[in-house]
Backbone as CSV, one residue per row, in Angstrom:
resi,resn,N_x,N_y,N_z,CA_x,CA_y,CA_z,C_x,C_y,C_z
1,MET,12.856,-31.921,-13.977,12.225,-30.292,-13.171,12.607,-29.506,-14.419
2,GLY,11.824,-28.433,-14.156,11.734,-27.325,-14.908,10.307,-26.387,-14.897
3,PHE,10.257,-25.201,-15.622,9.195,-24.878,-16.291,8.813,-24.964,-17.954
4,GLY,9.858,-25.480,-18.563,9.729,-25.541,-20.023,10.333,-24.276,-20.504
5,ASP,10.126,-24.001,-21.392,10.462,-22.907,-22.426,9.636,-21.403,-21.507
6,LEU,10.488,-20.370,-20.604,9.523,-19.689,-20.187,9.294,-18.269,-21.202
7,LYS,10.007,-18.605,-22.039,9.197,-17.261,-23.141,8.010,-17.849,-24.122
8,SER,7.867,-19.258,-24.009,6.873,-19.471,-24.753,5.241,-19.430,-23.625
9,ALA,4.037,-19.368,-24.033,2.697,-19.653,-23.335,2.841,-20.798,-22.421
10,ALA,3.160,-21.952,-23.174,3.090,-23.060,-22.025,3.856,-23.269,-21.202
11,GLY,4.966,-22.440,-21.237,5.796,-22.122,-20.121,5.205,-21.087,-18.752
12,LEU,4.974,-20.409,-19.376,4.047,-19.018,-18.810,3.180,-19.885,-17.630
13,ARG,2.089,-20.943,-18.418,1.212,-21.589,-17.864,1.917,-22.356,-16.617
14,VAL,2.801,-23.257,-17.004,3.470,-23.933,-16.114,3.628,-23.090,-15.145
15,LEU,4.394,-21.896,-15.155,4.702,-21.368,-13.940,3.606,-20.864,-13.201
16,ASN,2.545,-20.513,-14.000,1.055,-19.678,-13.220,0.830,-20.902,-12.553
17,ASP,0.497,-21.902,-12.906,0.063,-23.324,-11.746,1.039,-23.395,-10.879
18,PHE,2.485,-23.262,-11.034,3.173,-23.598,-9.718,3.330,-22.850,-8.756
19,LEU,2.951,-21.445,-9.027,2.941,-20.480,-8.113,1.500,-20.026,-7.396
20,ALA,0.302,-20.873,-7.743,-0.697,-20.872,-7.383,-1.343,-20.828,-6.023
21,ASP,-0.012,-21.630,-5.377,0.061,-21.734,-4.091,1.309,-21.084,-3.264
22,LYS,2.109,-20.755,-3.733,3.560,-20.131,-3.456,3.602,-18.465,-3.490
23,SER,4.104,-18.173,-2.584,4.631,-16.471,-2.961,6.058,-16.860,-3.956
24,TYR,6.903,-17.351,-3.700,8.210,-17.641,-4.265,8.379,-18.849,-4.776
25,ILE,9.388,-19.125,-5.526,10.227,-20.096,-6.587,10.578,-20.821,-5.110
26,GLU,11.443,-20.224,-4.259,11.867,-21.379,-3.211,11.639,-20.545,-2.163
27,GLY,11.188,-21.148,-0.976,10.824,-20.805,0.389,9.976,-19.751,0.808
28,TYR,10.105,-18.945,1.707,9.201,-17.541,2.087,9.695,-16.185,1.681
29,VAL,10.783,-16.239,1.394,11.150,-14.827,1.082,11.795,-14.529,-0.309
30,PRO,12.143,-13.621,-1.181,12.306,-13.418,-2.556,13.790,-13.827,-2.298
31,SER,14.156,-14.846,-3.441,15.972,-15.336,-3.551,16.770,-15.169,-4.592
32,GLN,17.674,-15.456,-4.763,18.433,-15.770,-6.382,17.554,-16.859,-6.969
33,ALA,16.572,-17.543,-6.571,15.661,-18.674,-7.274,14.726,-17.677,-8.183
34,ASP,14.265,-16.646,-7.521,13.449,-15.934,-7.597,13.696,-14.984,-9.093
35,ILE,15.147,-14.633,-9.132,15.791,-13.935,-9.945,15.974,-14.636,-11.204
36,ALA,16.537,-15.742,-10.899,16.854,-16.619,-11.874,15.708,-17.115,-12.855
37,VAL,14.654,-16.830,-12.645,13.583,-17.642,-13.536,12.659,-16.243,-13.751
38,PHE,13.065,-15.283,-13.250,12.463,-13.967,-13.673,13.387,-13.446,-14.698
39,GLU,14.430,-13.869,-14.627,15.348,-13.114,-16.098,15.361,-14.089,-17.072
40,ALA,14.556,-15.518,-17.082,14.319,-16.230,-18.247,12.913,-15.701,-18.848
41,ILE,12.260,-14.748,-18.316,10.615,-14.160,-19.050,11.164,-12.846,-19.764
42,ALA,10.604,-13.362,-21.075,10.974,-12.031,-22.270,9.923,-10.966,-21.904
43,ALA,8.881,-11.386,-21.081,7.840,-10.133,-20.918,6.997,-10.441,-19.837
44,PRO,6.219,-9.166,-19.289,5.061,-9.733,-18.403,4.006,-10.896,-18.582
45,PRO,3.929,-11.563,-17.877,2.661,-12.584,-18.314,1.480,-11.990,-18.377
46,PRO,0.499,-12.712,-19.629,-0.686,-11.976,-19.582,-1.532,-12.204,-18.073
47,ALA,-2.509,-10.822,-18.171,-3.342,-10.891,-17.182,-4.117,-12.101,-16.468
48,ASP,-4.648,-12.952,-17.580,-5.274,-14.185,-17.104,-4.309,-15.288,-16.484
49,LEU,-3.245,-14.932,-16.514,-2.156,-15.735,-15.551,-1.742,-14.824,-14.333
50,PHE,-2.549,-14.763,-13.613,-2.324,-13.578,-12.644,-2.052,-14.027,-11.362
51,HIS,-1.543,-15.615,-11.315,-0.465,-15.868,-10.153,0.798,-15.357,-10.646
52,ALA,1.184,-15.861,-11.913,2.560,-15.407,-12.394,2.954,-13.883,-12.511
53,LEU,1.786,-13.055,-13.069,1.885,-11.875,-12.980,2.094,-11.482,-11.775
54,ARG,1.466,-11.586,-10.594,1.780,-11.142,-9.231,3.205,-11.353,-9.166
55,TRP,3.291,-12.469,-9.153,4.713,-12.693,-8.923,5.757,-11.766,-9.551
56,TYR,5.791,-11.766,-11.159,6.641,-11.006,-12.266,6.674,-9.502,-11.069
57,ASN,5.675,-8.879,-11.241,5.409,-7.519,-10.728,6.427,-7.555,-9.282
58,HIS,5.842,-8.453,-8.461,6.369,-8.791,-7.108,8.148,-8.391,-6.894
59,ILE,8.802,-9.363,-8.037,10.300,-9.920,-8.213,10.596,-8.303,-8.779
60,LYS,9.976,-7.969,-9.500,10.170,-6.631,-10.580,11.261,-5.499,-9.227
61,SER,10.035,-5.581,-8.442,9.860,-4.338,-7.453,11.400,-4.546,-6.599
62,TYR,11.913,-5.512,-6.695,13.504,-5.700,-6.132,14.540,-5.788,-6.741
63,GLU,14.174,-5.179,-8.082,15.709,-4.942,-8.916,16.714,-3.985,-8.014
64,LYS,16.167,-3.356,-7.239,17.597,-2.185,-6.883,18.213,-3.112,-5.668
65,GLN,17.514,-4.377,-5.339,18.312,-4.942,-3.820,18.360,-6.329,-4.648
66,LYS,18.719,-6.379,-5.948,18.861,-7.887,-6.389,20.210,-8.477,-5.610
67,ALA,21.024,-7.534,-5.470,22.390,-8.028,-5.015,21.634,-8.165,-3.173
68,SER,21.157,-8.056,-2.938,21.263,-8.581,-1.163,20.146,-9.612,-1.550
69,LEU,20.059,-10.251,-2.335,18.694,-11.025,-1.827,19.657,-12.690,-1.695
70,PRO,18.952,-13.247,-0.894,19.982,-14.571,-0.280,19.881,-15.718,-1.507
71,GLY,20.692,-16.258,-1.266,20.685,-17.952,-2.017,21.876,-17.553,-3.009
72,VAL,22.188,-18.823,-3.907,22.787,-18.782,-5.264,22.031,-19.206,-6.325
73,LYS,22.271,-18.345,-7.060,21.179,-18.515,-8.453,21.918,-20.228,-9.059
74,LYS,20.778,-20.801,-9.473,21.552,-22.097,-10.065,20.827,-21.989,-11.502
75,ALA,21.179,-23.280,-12.098,20.713,-23.141,-13.606,18.911,-23.250,-13.515
76,LEU,18.627,-22.937,-14.530,16.937,-22.523,-14.661,16.493,-24.032,-14.209
77,GLY,16.794,-24.873,-14.757,15.917,-26.322,-14.752,16.330,-26.769,-13.475
78,LYS,16.689,-26.129,-12.643,16.862,-26.847,-11.170,15.867,-26.181,-10.594
79,TYR,14.742,-25.364,-11.356,13.839,-24.920,-10.289,12.446,-25.598,-10.774
80,GLY,11.124,-25.663,-10.332,10.093,-25.542,-11.268,9.964,-27.372,-10.839
81,PRO,8.423,-27.288,-11.521,8.197,-28.621,-11.017,8.637,-29.837,-11.752
82,ALA,8.713,-31.102,-10.748,9.198,-32.072,-11.024,9.044,-32.851,-12.817
83,ASP,7.856,-32.851,-13.037,7.532,-33.612,-14.072,7.464,-32.693,-15.127
84,VAL,8.235,-31.659,-15.390,8.285,-30.962,-16.497,9.584,-30.617,-16.873
85,GLU,9.999,-30.860,-18.109,11.396,-30.970,-18.790,12.042,-29.749,-18.887
86,ASP,13.233,-29.404,-18.489,13.524,-28.135,-19.164,14.151,-28.093,-20.484
87,THR,13.650,-26.794,-21.053,13.718,-26.601,-22.636,14.521,-25.241,-22.716
88,THR,14.673,-24.690,-21.871,15.575,-23.375,-22.095,16.771,-23.399,-22.116
89,GLY,17.670,-24.885,-21.739,19.169,-24.688,-22.076,19.578,-24.220,-23.295
90,ALA,19.227,-25.174,-24.214,19.751,-24.149,-25.551,19.566,-22.773,-25.922
91,ALA,18.463,-22.572,-25.714,18.117,-20.872,-26.028,18.720,-20.122,-24.940
92,THR,18.954,-20.463,-23.923,20.339,-19.623,-22.837,21.221,-19.472,-23.645
93,ASP,22.318,-20.353,-23.901,23.136,-20.918,-24.469,23.622,-20.215,-25.640
94,ASN,22.798,-19.741,-26.562,22.734,-19.148,-27.952,22.281,-17.606,-27.639
95,LYS,22.194,-17.183,-26.291,21.284,-15.612,-26.199,22.730,-15.152,-27.053
96,ASP,22.247,-13.607,-27.365,23.678,-12.742,-27.843,23.810,-12.163,-26.795
97,ASP,25.599,-11.644,-27.151,25.793,-11.062,-26.019,25.379,-9.494,-25.868
98,ASP,24.552,-8.889,-26.916,23.981,-7.645,-26.659,22.514,-7.945,-26.132
99,ASP,22.178,-8.776,-25.287,21.154,-8.936,-24.719,20.955,-8.202,-23.207
100,ILE,19.664,-7.757,-22.744,20.119,-6.644,-21.489,20.113,-7.752,-20.347
101,ASP,20.675,-8.222,-19.368,20.758,-8.533,-18.633,20.283,-7.708,-17.283
102,LEU,18.925,-8.042,-17.230,17.616,-6.938,-15.759,18.671,-6.878,-14.848
103,PHE,19.333,-7.881,-14.162,19.992,-8.029,-12.705,21.186,-8.202,-12.608
104,GLY,21.931,-8.264,-13.492,23.265,-7.832,-13.860,23.901,-9.159,-13.912
105,SER,25.070,-9.162,-12.583,26.076,-10.726,-12.798,25.151,-12.145,-12.789
106,ASP,25.567,-12.800,-13.449,25.011,-14.482,-13.752,25.671,-15.168,-12.998
107,ASP,26.701,-14.753,-12.032,27.378,-15.551,-11.096,26.853,-16.611,-10.173
108,GLU,27.184,-18.055,-10.340,26.496,-18.728,-9.636,27.298,-18.850,-8.298
109,GLU,28.375,-18.497,-8.002,29.145,-18.598,-6.977,29.566,-17.458,-6.215
110,GLU,29.417,-17.359,-5.163,29.889,-15.935,-4.254,30.601,-16.357,-2.716
111,SER,31.398,-15.493,-2.425,32.484,-15.568,-1.174,31.375,-15.640,-0.073
112,GLU,31.794,-16.578,1.199,31.335,-16.410,2.159,30.727,-14.915,2.703
113,GLU,31.733,-14.040,2.237,31.801,-12.782,2.360,30.782,-12.074,1.696
114,ALA,30.921,-12.263,0.761,29.658,-11.775,-0.239,28.104,-12.104,0.121
115,LYS,28.258,-13.506,0.695,26.714,-13.831,1.469,26.380,-13.191,2.255
116,LYS,27.572,-12.830,3.220,27.026,-12.560,4.334,26.461,-11.076,4.359
117,LEU,27.198,-10.406,3.535,26.855,-9.089,3.064,25.419,-9.111,2.511
118,ARG,25.238,-9.987,1.447,23.929,-9.578,0.879,22.855,-10.043,1.854
119,GLU,22.935,-10.805,3.037,21.994,-11.169,3.969,22.134,-10.040,5.144
120,GLU,23.088,-9.570,5.084,22.890,-8.008,6.320,22.192,-7.285,5.563
121,ARG,22.254,-6.951,4.248,21.398,-6.014,3.621,20.406,-6.239,3.349
122,LEU,19.542,-7.578,3.088,18.242,-7.705,3.034,17.732,-7.424,4.590
123,ALA,18.292,-7.866,5.662,17.934,-7.624,6.662,17.726,-6.271,7.161
124,GLN,18.564,-5.327,7.162,18.550,-3.763,6.764,17.425,-3.124,6.021
125,TYR,17.047,-4.049,4.644,16.067,-3.197,4.075,14.714,-3.422,4.562
126,GLU,14.438,-4.956,4.937,13.420,-5.566,5.704,12.852,-4.690,6.748
127,SER,14.194,-4.196,7.771,13.947,-3.378,8.992,13.115,-2.305,8.649
128,LYS,13.813,-1.583,7.669,13.156,-0.582,7.016,11.988,-0.029,6.604
129,LYS,11.888,-1.304,6.119,10.109,-1.528,5.300,9.103,-1.582,6.622
130,SER,9.723,-2.337,7.525,8.648,-2.463,8.978,8.494,-1.167,9.557
131,LYS,9.435,-0.531,9.385,9.313,1.176,10.424,9.054,1.788,9.675
132,LYS,8.657,1.835,8.657,7.534,2.900,7.761,6.530,3.581,8.386
133,PRO,6.065,4.505,9.083,4.833,4.976,9.494,3.861,4.677,9.012
134,ALA,2.645,4.361,9.344,1.551,3.761,8.586,1.158,5.164,8.200
135,VAL,-0.224,5.235,7.183,-0.573,6.280,6.708,-1.669,6.402,7.481
136,VAL,-1.733,7.696,8.140,-2.979,7.927,8.821,-4.098,8.181,8.320
137,ALA,-5.904,7.504,7.958,-6.643,8.060,7.381,-7.568,9.261,7.808
138,LYS,-7.448,10.568,7.081,-8.298,11.700,7.653,-9.223,11.659,6.458
139,SER,-10.162,12.508,7.133,-11.347,13.044,6.621,-11.391,14.660,6.786
140,SER,-12.264,15.572,5.884,-12.659,16.692,6.050,-14.062,16.763,5.890
141,ILE,-14.684,17.406,6.843,-16.001,17.280,7.311,-16.651,18.853,7.568
142,LEU,-17.303,19.279,6.533,-18.069,20.422,6.842,-19.758,20.475,7.622
143,LEU,-19.867,21.044,8.853,-20.948,20.890,9.342,-21.804,22.093,9.833
144,ASP,-23.369,21.537,9.534,-24.071,22.897,9.507,-24.732,22.556,11.186
145,VAL,-24.396,23.667,11.817,-25.115,23.357,13.311,-26.127,24.745,13.598
146,LYS,-27.536,24.362,13.597,-28.392,24.928,13.882,-28.597,25.760,15.085
147,PRO,-29.359,26.898,15.335,-29.510,27.408,16.586,-31.139,27.161,16.683
148,TRP,-31.607,27.916,17.891,-33.209,27.226,18.224,-34.085,28.409,17.780
149,ASP,-33.330,29.745,17.306,-34.495,30.854,16.974,-32.972,31.673,16.815
150,ASP,-33.671,33.265,15.761,-33.179,34.221,15.646,-32.432,35.141,16.892
151,GLU,-32.361,34.532,18.305,-32.539,35.249,19.068,-31.527,34.845,19.709
152,THR,-30.745,33.471,19.543,-29.556,32.547,19.812,-28.227,33.494,19.693
153,ASP,-27.568,33.547,20.471,-26.422,34.298,20.476,-25.143,33.628,19.621
154,MET,-25.115,33.474,18.457,-24.172,32.743,17.445,-22.897,32.634,17.749
155,ALA,-22.500,33.788,17.956,-21.125,34.329,18.733,-20.774,33.091,19.605
156,LYS,-21.675,32.985,20.849,-21.534,31.743,21.868,-21.601,30.515,21.378
157,LEU,-22.240,30.157,20.421,-22.474,29.016,19.713,-21.607,28.645,19.069
158,GLU,-20.870,29.509,18.616,-19.736,28.800,17.815,-18.397,28.648,19.122
159,GLU,-18.429,29.704,20.007,-17.521,29.592,20.735,-17.652,28.018,21.522
160,CYS,-18.510,28.008,21.772,-19.168,26.327,22.338,-18.717,25.362,21.658
161,VAL,-19.059,25.301,19.948,-18.465,24.334,19.321,-16.876,24.175,19.408
162,ARG,-16.276,25.129,19.006,-14.684,25.399,19.217,-14.173,24.664,20.335
163,SER,-14.994,24.526,21.444,-14.584,24.179,22.896,-14.259,22.697,22.965
164,ILE,-14.519,22.305,21.774,-14.765,20.748,21.939,-13.414,19.996,21.281
165,GLN,-12.428,19.593,22.162,-11.353,19.575,21.714,-11.139,17.763,21.767
166,ALA,-10.367,17.522,20.839,-10.139,15.653,21.236,-8.903,15.420,20.067
167,ASP,-8.255,14.366,20.563,-7.098,14.278,19.725,-7.631,13.212,18.525
168,GLY,-7.041,14.292,17.311,-7.764,13.574,16.260,-8.063,14.791,15.590
169,LEU,-8.553,15.684,15.880,-9.499,16.807,15.602,-8.821,18.184,15.647
170,VAL,-9.288,18.570,14.386,-8.894,20.159,14.482,-9.829,21.064,13.512
171,TRP,-10.182,21.817,14.297,-11.378,23.180,13.787,-10.825,23.972,12.571
172,GLY,-11.752,24.303,11.904,-11.423,25.565,10.377,-11.817,26.402,10.507
173,SER,-12.251,26.756,9.352,-12.778,28.128,9.437,-14.366,27.988,9.376
174,SER,-14.959,28.945,9.401,-16.574,28.892,9.805,-17.219,30.159,9.261
175,LYS,-18.581,30.058,9.042,-19.236,31.052,8.735,-20.681,30.897,8.945
176,LEU,-21.459,32.486,8.840,-22.894,32.269,9.192,-23.704,31.961,7.931
177,VAL,-24.690,31.055,7.686,-25.624,30.979,6.512,-27.012,31.156,6.968
178,PRO,-27.538,32.367,6.137,-29.202,32.224,6.510,-30.127,30.983,6.116
179,VAL,-30.551,30.899,6.889,-31.550,29.909,6.572,-33.190,29.897,6.575
180,GLY,-33.495,31.113,6.603,-34.785,32.046,6.858,-35.404,32.413,8.268
181,TYR,-36.638,33.461,7.865,-36.873,34.280,8.692,-35.689,34.856,10.066
182,GLY,-34.707,35.318,9.772,-33.818,35.851,10.483,-32.888,35.341,11.091
183,ILE,-32.960,33.798,10.562,-32.203,32.744,11.453,-31.070,32.336,10.680
184,LYS,-30.110,32.130,11.142,-28.837,31.739,10.750,-27.990,30.851,11.260
185,LYS,-27.477,29.690,10.596,-26.392,28.625,10.826,-25.451,28.683,10.716
186,LEU,-24.617,28.001,11.968,-23.316,28.092,11.839,-22.777,26.635,11.109
187,GLN,-21.879,27.241,10.026,-21.199,26.243,9.046,-19.713,26.391,9.172
188,ILE,-19.616,25.073,9.457,-17.962,24.956,10.303,-17.100,23.860,9.818
189,GLN,-15.916,24.244,9.438,-14.876,22.902,8.701,-13.967,22.494,10.127
190,CYS,-14.204,21.039,9.906,-12.563,20.361,11.004,-12.352,19.275,9.932
191,VAL,-10.855,19.279,10.315,-10.549,18.031,10.198,-10.402,16.584,11.096
192,VAL,-10.499,15.561,10.501,-10.343,14.447,11.587,-9.684,13.330,11.279
193,GLU,-9.043,12.434,12.375,-8.744,11.517,11.955,-9.618,10.620,12.019
194,ASP,-9.856,9.473,10.865,-11.069,8.844,11.306,-11.009,7.839,12.194
195,ASP,-9.732,7.121,12.574,-9.661,6.498,13.543,-10.106,6.690,15.212
196,LYS,-10.072,8.268,15.237,-9.989,8.807,16.310,-11.523,9.521,16.197
197,VAL,-12.226,10.218,15.600,-13.059,11.082,15.740,-14.071,10.584,14.741
198,GLY,-15.252,10.571,14.794,-16.276,9.970,14.119,-17.479,11.141,14.158
199,THR,-18.505,11.259,13.005,-19.797,12.089,12.789,-20.543,12.071,14.273
200,ASP,-20.711,10.748,14.939,-21.608,10.284,15.836,-20.873,11.218,17.296
201,MET,-20.006,11.077,17.432,-18.738,11.967,18.546,-19.343,13.094,18.510
202,LEU,-19.272,13.944,17.265,-19.021,15.214,17.086,-20.691,15.747,17.570
203,GLU,-21.532,14.967,16.852,-22.951,15.515,17.052,-23.086,15.293,18.637
204,GLU,-22.805,14.405,19.167,-23.352,13.987,20.664,-22.608,15.135,21.502
205,ARG,-21.297,15.823,21.182,-20.707,16.760,21.949,-21.142,18.125,21.389
206,ILE,-21.963,18.535,20.202,-22.466,19.746,19.831,-23.536,19.815,20.154
207,THR,-24.154,19.157,20.337,-26.119,19.195,20.452,-25.769,18.921,22.052
208,ALA,-24.939,18.714,22.688,-24.992,18.733,24.619,-25.083,20.223,25.054
209,PHE,-24.565,21.019,23.762,-24.823,22.676,24.080,-26.210,23.194,23.785
210,GLU,-27.387,22.314,24.772,-28.601,22.357,24.232,-29.267,23.707,24.450
211,ASP,-28.598,24.402,25.185,-28.850,26.100,25.330,-28.849,26.642,24.075
212,TYR,-28.184,26.457,23.022,-28.181,27.124,21.776,-28.021,26.482,20.527
213,VAL,-27.756,24.894,20.787,-27.447,24.121,19.437,-29.348,23.118,19.548
214,GLN,-29.643,23.320,18.525,-31.204,22.479,17.887,-30.691,21.129,17.447
215,SER,-29.941,21.506,16.615,-29.336,20.432,15.607,-27.944,20.252,15.080
216,MET,-27.718,19.234,14.586,-26.192,19.375,13.588,-26.560,18.403,12.446
217,ASP,-25.826,18.517,11.378,-25.901,17.928,10.401,-24.772,17.827,9.863
218,VAL,-24.345,16.949,8.927,-22.859,16.851,8.142,-23.307,17.341,6.963
219,ALA,-22.825,18.672,6.364,-23.237,19.389,5.110,-21.962,18.399,4.059
220,ALA,-20.911,18.386,4.345,-20.065,17.697,2.999,-19.134,16.485,4.105
221,PHE,-18.775,15.666,3.410,-17.780,14.800,3.933,-16.916,14.155,2.934
222,ASN,-15.428,14.247,3.193,-14.461,14.242,1.899,-13.209,13.659,2.729
223,LYS,-12.675,12.265,2.048,-11.484,11.586,2.449,-10.593,12.955,2.099
224,ILE,-9.421,13.009,3.384,-8.213,13.383,2.353,-7.308,12.214,1.899
């Protein structure tokens, strides 16, 4: 059982194939098994070994939480496909004392109290991650609202537009822009939450003021 030499291209290919249908070395959450294999890799896998590279970057993100990951770190040869011989033992035994240990202690045993503490910290970390507020997608929209003619009361037209209120809609600055023959259009800015307010709704609500509004167009639309 093993991956072979994970500092070699052949070993990394074995790891990549092993992770083709797995998220972690063992089980369904990051554990000390992932740490043991991660520490045996000299550098990030190349881009063509995308399963291994995906796993490597994911486990690297747990560096600050390494102490809280569950499980007990075993010898590297205890992990991996059963039909691959572990050839990393000798290299591991001959490591220089000055080599950097990316995740600190290699102790294979821990007390029940330490194990319980790690599991509690992992649970707290996962709980905090799940409670992070979702990012609200917003857009900035510039609208052109055209009156019927040069006799339209533009102050009243703008008042009508701004009277439209909805959750996720905030009106911004505005100005009158000449369009010709003495007619001016209202150009008005608004910010909307994409999941709550759309341009179709704005057009329907604005053109409902048919005594003042001839049409509405979207002059600019930008994600925030």
